[in-house]
Coordinates of C-alpha atoms in Angstrom, one line a residue:
M1 CA 20.7 14.9 -19.5
N2 CA 24.3 16.0 -19.4
R3 CA 25.5 19.1 -19.5
R4 CA 24.8 21.0 -22.9
E5 CA 21.9 19.2 -22.6
F6 CA 22.1 21.4 -18.8
A7 CA 22.8 24.5 -19.9
L8 CA 20.2 24.9 -23.1
L9 CA 17.5 24.4 -20.7
A10 CA 18.6 27.1 -18.4
S11 CA 19.1 29.4 -20.5
A12 CA 15.3 28.8 -22.5
S13 CA 13.6 29.0 -19.0
L14 CA 15.1 32.3 -17.7
L15 CA 11.6 34.1 -17.3
A16 CA 10.8 37.6 -16.4
T17 CA 11.9 38.8 -12.8
P18 CA 8.0 39.4 -11.3
A19 CA 6.5 43.2 -11.3
A20 CA 6.5 43.0 -7.5
A21 CA 10.2 42.6 -7.0
Q22 CA 11.3 44.7 -9.6
D23 CA 13.0 47.5 -7.4
A24 CA 13.8 44.7 -4.8
V25 CA 17.3 45.0 -3.3
A26 CA 18.9 41.2 -2.7
E27 CA 20.8 40.6 0.3
V28 CA 22.4 37.4 -1.1
I29 CA 22.9 36.5 -4.8
Y30 CA 24.5 34.0 -5.9
V31 CA 25.5 33.2 -9.7
G32 CA 28.2 30.8 -10.5
G33 CA 27.0 27.5 -11.2
D34 CA 24.0 25.0 -12.0
I35 CA 20.3 25.7 -10.0
I36 CA 18.1 23.9 -10.6
T37 CA 14.2 24.5 -9.5
M38 CA 11.8 21.9 -9.5
N39 CA 9.7 25.0 -10.7
D40 CA 9.0 23.0 -14.1
A41 CA 7.7 26.7 -15.1
R42 CA 11.5 28.0 -15.4
P43 CA 13.5 24.6 -14.9
T44 CA 16.8 26.1 -14.1
A45 CA 18.4 29.3 -13.9
E46 CA 21.7 31.2 -13.6
A47 CA 20.9 33.0 -10.9
L48 CA 19.2 33.3 -7.6
A49 CA 18.6 36.5 -5.4
I50 CA 17.4 36.0 -1.7
A51 CA 15.9 38.8 1.4
E52 CA 14.8 38.5 4.3
G53 CA 14.8 34.6 4.2
K54 CA 12.8 33.9 1.2
I55 CA 13.4 33.9 -2.6
L56 CA 13.0 37.4 -3.7
A57 CA 14.4 36.8 -7.1
V58 CA 15.1 33.3 -10.3
G59 CA 16.5 34.3 -13.2
S60 CA 19.7 35.4 -15.4
R61 CA 22.7 36.2 -14.0
S62 CA 22.5 39.8 -16.1
E63 CA 19.0 40.3 -15.4
I64 CA 18.9 39.5 -11.7
E65 CA 22.0 41.9 -10.6
G66 CA 20.8 44.7 -13.1
K67 CA 18.3 44.6 -10.6
H68 CA 18.5 43.8 -7.0
K69 CA 21.8 44.0 -6.8
G70 CA 22.9 47.3 -4.9
P71 CA 25.1 48.5 -2.8
G72 CA 25.3 45.9 0.4
T73 CA 24.4 43.4 -1.5
T74 CA 26.4 39.8 -1.2
V75 CA 27.4 38.1 -4.9
I76 CA 28.3 34.5 -3.9
H77 CA 30.0 32.5 -6.5
I78 CA 29.1 29.0 -6.2
G79 CA 32.4 28.3 -7.6
G80 CA 30.6 25.3 -10.7
K81 CA 29.3 23.9 -7.7
T82 CA 24.6 23.5 -8.0
L83 CA 22.0 25.2 -5.7
L84 CA 19.0 24.1 -5.4
P85 CA 16.0 23.3 -3.1
S86 CA 17.2 21.6 0.3
F87 CA 15.3 18.6 1.0
I88 CA 12.3 17.7 2.9
D89 CA 12.2 14.8 4.8
G90 CA 9.9 12.1 4.3
H91 CA 9.9 10.3 7.1
S92 CA 12.5 10.1 9.4
H93 CA 11.9 9.9 13.7
Y94 CA 13.5 12.6 14.3
I95 CA 13.7 12.1 17.7
N96 CA 15.6 9.6 17.8
S97 CA 18.2 11.9 16.4
L98 CA 18.1 13.3 19.7
M99 CA 19.3 10.3 21.1
V100 CA 22.3 9.1 18.6
A101 CA 24.4 11.1 19.2
G102 CA 24.4 9.1 22.8
Q103 CA 24.2 5.3 21.4
A104 CA 26.3 3.1 19.6
Q105 CA 26.3 2.4 16.4
V106 CA 25.7 -0.7 15.5
Y107 CA 24.5 -0.8 11.2
A108 CA 26.0 -3.3 9.2
P109 CA 28.7 -2.8 6.3
P110 CA 28.7 -0.1 4.2
S111 CA 26.5 1.7 6.6
G112 CA 29.1 0.6 9.7
T113 CA 30.8 -2.7 11.4
A114 CA 28.7 -4.5 13.3
K115 CA 28.6 -7.9 9.9
D116 CA 28.1 -10.0 13.0
V117 CA 27.4 -10.8 17.2
D118 CA 30.9 -10.7 18.2
S119 CA 31.3 -7.3 15.8
I120 CA 27.7 -6.1 17.8
I121 CA 29.8 -7.1 21.1
A122 CA 32.8 -5.1 19.9
A123 CA 31.2 -2.3 19.2
I124 CA 29.2 -1.6 21.8
K125 CA 32.0 -2.5 24.3
S126 CA 34.9 0.0 22.5
F127 CA 31.3 3.0 23.4
A128 CA 30.5 2.2 26.3
E129 CA 34.5 2.3 27.3
E130 CA 34.8 5.8 25.2
R131 CA 31.6 6.9 27.4
K132 CA 33.3 5.6 30.7
I133 CA 30.1 4.6 31.3
P134 CA 29.6 3.6 34.9
K135 CA 28.1 0.0 36.2
G136 CA 24.1 -0.2 37.0
E137 CA 23.9 2.7 33.9
L138 CA 21.7 1.5 30.5
I139 CA 23.2 1.1 27.4
V140 CA 21.2 2.1 24.0
A141 CA 22.3 1.4 20.7
Y142 CA 21.2 1.6 16.9
G143 CA 20.7 -0.2 14.0
Y144 CA 20.3 -4.2 14.5
D145 CA 20.3 -5.8 10.9
D146 CA 19.7 -9.6 12.0
T147 CA 18.8 -10.1 8.3
V148 CA 22.5 -9.6 7.1
M149 CA 24.0 -11.8 10.7
P150 CA 26.0 -14.4 9.0
E151 CA 23.9 -18.6 9.2
G152 CA 21.2 -17.2 10.6
R153 CA 23.7 -17.0 13.7
L154 CA 21.3 -13.5 16.2
L155 CA 22.0 -11.6 19.0
N156 CA 20.2 -12.9 21.8
R157 CA 20.4 -12.1 25.7
D158 CA 22.8 -14.1 27.2
D159 CA 24.9 -12.8 24.0
L160 CA 24.9 -9.6 26.0
D161 CA 24.3 -11.0 29.4
A162 CA 27.8 -12.1 29.1
A163 CA 29.4 -9.0 27.6
F164 CA 27.0 -6.7 30.0
P165 CA 26.8 -8.5 33.4
D166 CA 26.6 -4.9 35.0
N167 CA 24.7 -2.9 32.4
P168 CA 21.0 -2.8 31.5
V169 CA 21.3 -3.0 27.6
R170 CA 19.0 -2.5 24.5
V171 CA 20.1 -3.0 21.8
D172 CA 17.2 -1.5 18.9
H173 CA 16.0 -3.4 15.5
V174 CA 17.1 -1.5 12.5
S175 CA 13.2 -1.6 11.8
M176 CA 13.3 1.0 14.2
H177 CA 9.8 -1.9 15.3
G178 CA 11.5 -3.2 18.0
A179 CA 15.4 -3.4 21.1
V180 CA 17.2 -7.0 22.0
L181 CA 16.9 -6.7 25.5
N182 CA 19.3 -8.5 28.3
S183 CA 18.9 -9.6 31.4
L184 CA 19.0 -6.4 33.0
A185 CA 17.3 -4.2 30.1
L186 CA 14.0 -6.9 30.3
A187 CA 13.5 -6.3 34.0
K188 CA 14.0 -2.2 33.9
Y189 CA 11.2 -2.1 31.3
G190 CA 9.2 -4.9 32.6
Y191 CA 9.7 -7.8 30.7
S192 CA 8.9 -11.3 31.9
A193 CA 8.7 -14.8 32.2
A194 CA 5.1 -13.9 33.3
T195 CA 4.0 -11.0 30.1
V196 CA 2.4 -12.1 27.3
T197 CA 2.6 -11.6 24.2
P198 CA -0.2 -8.7 23.5
P199 CA -1.5 -9.1 19.9
G200 CA 0.9 -7.9 16.9
G201 CA 2.9 -8.7 19.1
V202 CA 6.3 -10.3 18.9
I203 CA 8.7 -11.6 22.4
V204 CA 10.7 -14.3 21.1
R205 CA 11.1 -17.1 23.8
K206 CA 14.4 -19.1 25.0
D207 CA 14.0 -22.7 23.5
G208 CA 12.1 -24.9 26.1
T209 CA 10.7 -22.0 28.5
N210 CA 8.4 -19.2 28.1
E211 CA 12.0 -16.4 29.5
P212 CA 12.2 -13.7 26.7
Y213 CA 15.2 -13.9 24.8
G214 CA 15.8 -10.7 24.2
L215 CA 14.6 -10.0 20.8
I216 CA 10.7 -8.1 21.8
M217 CA 8.6 -6.6 18.6
E218 CA 5.6 -4.6 17.9
T219 CA 2.5 -3.9 20.3
A220 CA 5.4 -6.2 22.6
Y221 CA 7.3 -3.3 21.5
L222 CA 5.5 0.0 23.2
P223 CA 5.9 -0.7 26.9
V224 CA 10.1 0.5 25.8
L225 CA 8.4 3.2 23.2
A226 CA 7.0 4.8 25.7
V227 CA 9.9 5.3 28.8
A228 CA 12.7 8.9 27.0
E229 CA 15.5 9.0 29.7
P230 CA 15.2 12.0 31.4
M231 CA 17.7 14.8 30.6
T232 CA 18.1 17.8 31.9
P233 CA 16.8 21.3 29.9
E234 CA 20.0 21.8 29.0
Q235 CA 20.7 18.8 28.1
E236 CA 17.9 18.4 25.7
I237 CA 18.8 21.7 24.1
E238 CA 22.5 20.7 23.5
A239 CA 21.3 17.1 22.6
T240 CA 18.2 18.7 20.0
K241 CA 21.0 21.1 17.9
A242 CA 23.8 18.2 17.6
G243 CA 20.2 16.1 16.2
Q244 CA 19.9 18.8 14.2
M245 CA 22.7 19.3 12.7
L246 CA 22.9 15.0 11.8
Y247 CA 19.7 17.1 9.5
A248 CA 21.6 20.1 8.7
R249 CA 24.9 18.4 6.8
A250 CA 22.3 15.9 4.7
G251 CA 21.1 18.9 3.1
I252 CA 17.7 18.7 4.7
T253 CA 15.8 21.7 6.6
T254 CA 12.2 19.8 7.5
A255 CA 12.6 17.6 9.1
H256 CA 10.5 14.6 9.7
E257 CA 9.0 13.2 13.7
G258 CA 7.3 10.0 12.2
A259 CA 5.4 8.5 15.6
T260 CA 5.5 11.2 18.4
H261 CA 4.7 9.6 22.4
L262 CA 4.4 12.7 25.0
A263 CA 7.5 12.7 26.7
Q264 CA 8.5 12.6 23.2
F265 CA 6.4 16.1 23.0
E266 CA 7.5 17.6 25.7
T267 CA 10.7 17.1 24.6
M268 CA 10.1 18.7 21.1
K269 CA 7.9 21.8 23.3
R270 CA 10.7 22.0 25.7
A271 CA 13.6 22.2 23.2
T272 CA 11.1 24.8 21.5
D273 CA 10.4 27.1 23.9
A274 CA 14.1 27.9 24.6
G275 CA 14.6 28.5 21.4
A276 CA 16.6 25.5 20.1
N277 CA 15.4 25.0 17.0
I278 CA 17.9 25.6 14.0
I279 CA 15.5 23.6 11.0
D280 CA 11.3 23.5 11.0
V281 CA 10.5 20.0 12.8
I282 CA 7.2 18.0 11.5
A283 CA 5.6 15.9 15.1
Y284 CA 2.8 13.5 14.4
P285 CA 1.7 12.2 17.5
F286 CA 1.4 8.3 17.4
V287 CA -2.5 7.1 17.7
T288 CA -2.3 6.5 21.4
D289 CA -1.0 9.1 22.7
V290 CA -3.7 11.1 20.5
E291 CA -5.7 12.4 22.9
K292 CA -3.2 12.9 25.7
I293 CA -1.1 15.7 23.5
I294 CA -4.8 17.2 22.6
A295 CA -4.7 17.6 26.1
A296 CA -1.8 19.4 26.5
Y297 CA -1.8 20.9 22.6
P298 CA -5.0 21.6 21.0
V299 CA -5.4 20.1 18.2
A300 CA -6.1 24.1 16.9
N301 CA -2.3 25.1 17.3
W302 CA -1.9 22.2 14.7
G303 CA -0.6 22.9 11.4
R304 CA 1.0 26.0 12.1
Y305 CA 4.8 26.8 12.9
D306 CA 5.3 27.9 16.5
K307 CA 9.6 28.7 15.8
R308 CA 10.1 26.3 13.8
F309 CA 8.2 23.4 15.3
K310 CA 4.2 22.0 14.1
V311 CA 2.2 18.8 15.1
G312 CA 1.4 17.8 11.0
G313 CA -1.2 15.4 12.3
I314 CA -1.7 11.5 13.3
K315 CA 0.6 8.3 13.1
V316 CA -1.6 5.0 12.6
T317 CA 0.6 2.0 12.2
I318 CA -1.3 -1.0 11.1
D319 CA 1.2 -3.8 10.7
G320 CA 4.9 -3.9 11.1
S321 CA 8.7 -4.7 9.5
P322 CA 9.3 -6.8 6.5
Q323 CA 12.7 -7.5 7.6
G324 CA 11.8 -8.5 10.4
R325 CA 8.4 -10.6 8.8
T326 CA 5.4 -8.7 10.9
A327 CA 4.7 -6.6 8.4
A328 CA 1.3 -7.6 7.0
F329 CA 0.7 -10.4 3.6
T330 CA -2.2 -11.5 1.5
T331 CA 0.7 -14.7 1.7
P332 CA 2.3 -17.0 4.1
Y333 CA 6.2 -15.8 4.2
L334 CA 8.8 -18.5 2.9
T335 CA 10.7 -17.8 5.5
G336 CA 8.5 -18.7 8.4
G337 CA 7.6 -15.8 11.5
P338 CA 10.2 -14.4 13.8
G339 CA 9.6 -16.4 15.9
G340 CA 10.0 -20.3 14.3
E341 CA 5.9 -19.5 13.0
T342 CA 4.6 -21.6 10.1
N343 CA 2.4 -20.3 7.8
W344 CA 3.0 -17.4 8.6
K345 CA 1.5 -14.2 6.4
G346 CA 1.8 -10.9 10.1
E347 CA -0.3 -9.4 11.1
L348 CA -2.5 -6.0 11.7
T349 CA -0.7 -4.3 14.3
F350 CA -4.6 -3.7 15.1
P351 CA -8.7 -5.3 13.9
Q352 CA -10.0 -4.5 11.2
E353 CA -11.7 -2.4 13.3
V354 CA -9.8 -0.6 15.7
I355 CA -7.8 0.6 12.9
N356 CA -11.4 1.3 11.3
M357 CA -12.0 3.7 14.6
A358 CA -8.7 5.4 14.6
V359 CA -9.3 6.5 10.8
K360 CA -12.4 8.3 11.4
R361 CA -11.3 9.5 14.5
V362 CA -8.5 11.2 12.1
Y363 CA -11.2 12.6 9.5
D364 CA -13.0 14.1 11.9
L365 CA -10.9 16.0 13.6
G366 CA -9.9 17.2 9.8
V367 CA -6.3 16.4 10.8
P368 CA -3.8 14.7 7.9
L369 CA -3.0 11.4 9.3
N370 CA 0.3 8.8 8.2
L371 CA -0.6 5.9 7.9
H372 CA 2.6 3.3 8.4
A373 CA 1.7 -0.2 6.6
N374 CA 4.3 -2.6 4.7
G375 CA 2.5 -5.8 3.6
D376 CA -0.5 -5.6 0.6
A377 CA -2.3 -7.5 3.1
A378 CA -1.2 -3.9 5.1
I379 CA -2.6 -1.4 2.1
D380 CA -5.9 -3.8 2.0
A381 CA -6.7 -2.8 5.3
F382 CA -6.0 0.8 5.3
F383 CA -8.6 1.1 1.4
T384 CA -11.3 -0.8 4.0
A385 CA -11.2 1.9 7.3
H386 CA -10.7 4.6 4.5
E387 CA -14.0 3.3 2.4
F388 CA -15.6 2.9 7.0
A389 CA -14.1 6.6 7.8
A390 CA -14.4 8.3 4.1
A391 CA -18.0 6.6 3.0
G392 CA -20.2 9.6 1.1
D393 CA -17.1 11.2 0.4
L394 CA -13.8 8.7 -1.2
S395 CA -11.6 10.9 -3.8
K396 CA -11.6 14.5 -0.9
D397 CA -8.3 15.0 -0.4
R398 CA -7.6 14.6 3.9
K399 CA -3.8 15.2 3.1
V400 CA -3.2 10.7 3.9
T401 CA 0.6 10.0 2.9
M402 CA 0.8 5.9 3.2
I403 CA 4.0 5.7 5.2
H404 CA 7.0 2.4 3.7
A405 CA 3.5 1.0 1.0
Q406 CA 6.8 -0.8 -0.1
F407 CA 4.2 -4.4 -0.6
T408 CA 2.2 -2.3 -3.0
R409 CA 0.6 -4.7 -5.4
K410 CA -0.6 -3.2 -9.4
D411 CA -3.3 -3.2 -8.5
Q412 CA -3.7 -1.4 -5.9
I413 CA -2.6 1.8 -7.7
P414 CA -5.2 3.3 -9.4
K415 CA -6.9 2.8 -5.4
Y416 CA -4.2 5.8 -4.2
V417 CA -5.1 7.9 -7.8
E418 CA -8.4 7.4 -6.8
Y419 CA -9.0 8.2 -2.9
K420 CA -6.0 10.3 -3.3
I421 CA -3.6 8.6 -1.7
R422 CA -0.1 10.0 -1.6
P423 CA 2.3 7.6 -0.9
S424 CA 5.8 7.2 1.2
Y425 CA 8.8 5.3 -0.7
Y426 CA 11.4 3.8 0.9
T427 CA 14.0 2.6 -2.2
L428 CA 16.4 2.7 0.1
H429 CA 14.8 -1.2 0.4
T430 CA 16.2 -2.1 -2.6
Y431 CA 20.1 -2.3 -1.5
Y432 CA 19.2 -2.3 2.0
F433 CA 17.5 -5.7 2.7
A434 CA 16.2 -6.1 -0.7
D435 CA 18.6 -9.5 -0.4
A436 CA 16.2 -10.9 2.5
H437 CA 12.8 -9.2 0.6
I438 CA 14.0 -11.7 -1.9
A439 CA 14.6 -14.6 0.9
N440 CA 11.3 -13.6 2.6
R441 CA 9.1 -12.8 -0.2
G442 CA 10.2 -14.4 -2.9
P443 CA 11.5 -12.9 -6.0
E444 CA 8.6 -12.0 -8.2
Q445 CA 7.3 -9.5 -4.8
A446 CA 10.8 -7.8 -3.6
Q447 CA 11.3 -6.8 -7.0
Y448 CA 8.3 -4.4 -7.7
I449 CA 8.6 -3.1 -3.7
S450 CA 8.4 0.8 -3.3
P451 CA 6.8 0.6 -7.3
M452 CA 8.0 4.5 -8.6
R453 CA 8.1 4.3 -11.7
D454 CA 4.0 2.9 -12.3
S455 CA 3.1 5.0 -9.9
I456 CA 4.8 8.7 -10.8
D457 CA 3.1 7.7 -14.6
A458 CA 0.3 6.3 -12.5
G459 CA 0.0 10.7 -11.9
L460 CA 0.6 10.2 -8.4
R461 CA 3.3 12.5 -6.5
P462 CA 4.8 9.9 -4.4
S463 CA 7.7 11.2 -1.1
N464 CA 11.1 9.3 -0.6
H465 CA 12.1 8.7 2.6
T466 CA 15.0 6.9 4.8
D467 CA 13.3 6.0 7.2
F468 CA 16.5 7.3 9.4
V469 CA 17.1 5.8 12.2
V470 CA 15.9 2.9 10.1
A471 CA 19.3 3.7 7.0
P472 CA 21.3 7.0 7.7
L473 CA 20.3 10.1 6.8
D474 CA 21.5 10.6 3.6
Q475 CA 19.8 12.3 0.5
M476 CA 22.2 11.6 -2.0
F477 CA 22.6 7.6 -1.3
M478 CA 18.3 8.1 -1.1
L479 CA 18.2 9.6 -5.1
W480 CA 20.6 7.2 -6.3
S481 CA 18.7 4.3 -4.8
A482 CA 15.2 5.5 -6.8
V483 CA 16.8 5.7 -9.7
N484 CA 19.9 2.7 -9.9
R485 CA 17.9 0.2 -8.0
V486 CA 20.2 -2.6 -7.6
S487 CA 20.7 -4.6 -4.1
R488 CA 23.2 -4.6 -1.7
S489 CA 24.6 -8.1 -3.5
G490 CA 24.8 -6.4 -7.3
Q491 CA 21.5 -7.6 -8.0
E492 CA 19.1 -5.5 -9.7
I493 CA 15.8 -5.4 -8.2
G494 CA 13.1 -3.6 -9.8
P495 CA 14.7 -1.8 -13.2
G496 CA 11.3 -1.7 -14.4
Q497 CA 10.7 0.9 -11.2
R498 CA 13.1 3.3 -11.9
I499 CA 13.0 6.8 -11.8
T500 CA 15.5 9.9 -13.2
P501 CA 17.4 11.7 -11.1
L502 CA 14.7 14.2 -11.4
E503 CA 11.6 12.8 -10.6
G504 CA 13.5 11.2 -7.9
L505 CA 15.1 15.0 -6.6
K506 CA 11.2 15.7 -6.4
T507 CA 10.2 13.5 -4.0
M508 CA 12.6 14.5 -1.8
T509 CA 11.5 18.6 -2.0
I510 CA 9.0 19.9 -4.5
W511 CA 6.7 16.2 -3.9
A512 CA 7.8 15.8 -0.3
A513 CA 6.5 19.9 0.3
E514 CA 3.4 19.6 -1.1
Q515 CA 2.9 15.8 1.6
Y516 CA 2.9 18.3 4.5
G517 CA 0.4 21.1 2.2
E518 CA 4.3 23.8 1.9
E519 CA 4.7 23.9 -1.4
G520 CA 3.2 27.6 -1.7
S521 CA 6.4 28.5 0.9
K522 CA 8.7 25.1 0.2
G523 CA 10.3 22.5 -1.8
S524 CA 10.4 24.7 -5.1
L525 CA 13.3 28.6 -6.0
E526 CA 10.2 30.5 -7.0
P527 CA 9.5 34.2 -5.7
G528 CA 8.5 34.5 -2.3
K529 CA 9.0 30.8 -1.1
L530 CA 11.8 30.6 2.1
A531 CA 15.4 30.5 0.3
D532 CA 15.7 26.7 1.5
L533 CA 18.8 26.2 0.1
V534 CA 21.2 23.2 -0.7
I535 CA 24.8 23.4 -2.4
L536 CA 26.5 20.2 -3.9
D537 CA 30.1 19.8 -5.1
R538 CA 28.3 17.6 -8.2
N539 CA 25.1 18.4 -10.1
P540 CA 22.6 15.0 -9.7
L541 CA 21.0 15.8 -12.8
T542 CA 24.6 15.1 -15.2
V543 CA 26.3 13.3 -13.3
D544 CA 26.5 9.3 -14.5
P545 CA 23.9 8.0 -12.0
A546 CA 26.0 5.5 -11.0
A547 CA 27.9 8.7 -9.2
I548 CA 24.5 10.7 -7.8
K549 CA 25.5 8.4 -4.4
D550 CA 29.0 10.0 -4.3
I551 CA 27.7 13.3 -4.4
K552 CA 28.2 15.4 -1.2
V553 CA 26.3 18.3 0.7
V554 CA 28.4 21.3 0.7
Q555 CA 26.7 24.1 2.0
T556 CA 22.9 23.3 3.8
I557 CA 20.7 27.7 4.6
K558 CA 18.1 27.6 6.4
E559 CA 16.2 31.1 5.7
G560 CA 18.8 33.0 4.3
Q561 CA 21.4 31.6 6.6
T562 CA 23.8 28.9 6.7
I563 CA 23.3 26.4 9.5
Y564 CA 26.1 23.5 8.0
R565 CA 29.5 24.1 5.8
A566 CA 31.5 20.9 5.1

């Protein structure tokens, strides 16, 4: 769509303001740029009026100013920029945003500088020196990507021991399904040669010994996830505001907490009670902690916001990470398992019977389900669990979202439709991890990751997500990845699954709102909805698709109030 086509669309879409808002006076009217509404009945507009934190009217400038401009109305000219609904996070790990401000960042280029073991160590050392971290204190880094390490030289316990002999060090894997620990950190979290690898877990051992060599993954990593580093109430409030500003800078006003344990829930609840939230946060308790969280916060309180926080449903994880080679597939990995296993297909996190009962428990509670499944075998396992738990009414809309669903087979898409399962895809893998997927799974399967085009054509309305902190919070880069599907090495990854920029925006606005059952209040610019807005420096619908990733967030507005300005 070029700018002329956009203007014609705008002129054709100027509908009348609802009668209920005919005489209301706006507090603010936005004019002077492109306004993308995400409302198919009125796709674009010249002006938007807001009052009391909600959208009052959308339409032509003459209409809006004529009916809703009063003596106290502020008219804001956005200077040719683009205004649209703020972004809704399809899936991330919000709780980590509270922590990463106090952690070393070791993303691989272009997101960071950690291209090999030496640069990872250097980044962590620089961070520790800048923060003057004393001996004995835990040092945490995030973003370690073993798939791009040159010549397969991976980070291990001995590397960290040599560099940090006096501090426990934990370097979180980019998948967020594991970490590399040094000896002091292994001891801190209770790992030793005597630790038995649990089903569905990975503990890499040093050659010729039973000693953990640093990398802990999947169910073996749960003891680390269960430990929350203590913060004072003041630190919790400060961390909450700092973490939420990471989302606001990306144009996001609704964040997703995708696997909440009890200690993390308590942190979020204390910050909420203290009035610290500047954006909306939706938490999904992890299945292992559900009963404890229900005891503290009954299900009757779920599903509605209290001071911008709500419990949205329950998270069940049934496999791991494809780049970490722990996702469950029906065919073997070409590169073996993370611990050198042969004929390795990955593993389900839990046995099928346990998955069946977990899904049934969620359905019986009548709350939404977020189901993590990456490999095609894990997706099959969920369908089996759904058929068990929903027997007699397989097509009822239970607000189930399949998180990631990356290696969906084409023959699985009709079941998403039939069972009313919404996929939340992860198109950033076409850039960040496509080369690893080609090596691990082969080119044919890698080309079909996150099949957005086929899903939309089948009638699904998927969302898209960053899985932060696995990938940075960068909604324009995420949109670019869905529209272009180009890998880190410059290869096209499944060009047949590309979607349009407008469809890409819908995956992060109105379709994401539907995922949370919030389409009545968010996701599009319509009268009565919250004035949750973002202003971009350029229009994603009119720039060259290759330039979408370079678009910047200029301003983020939550319920009519600016919470971020570039």
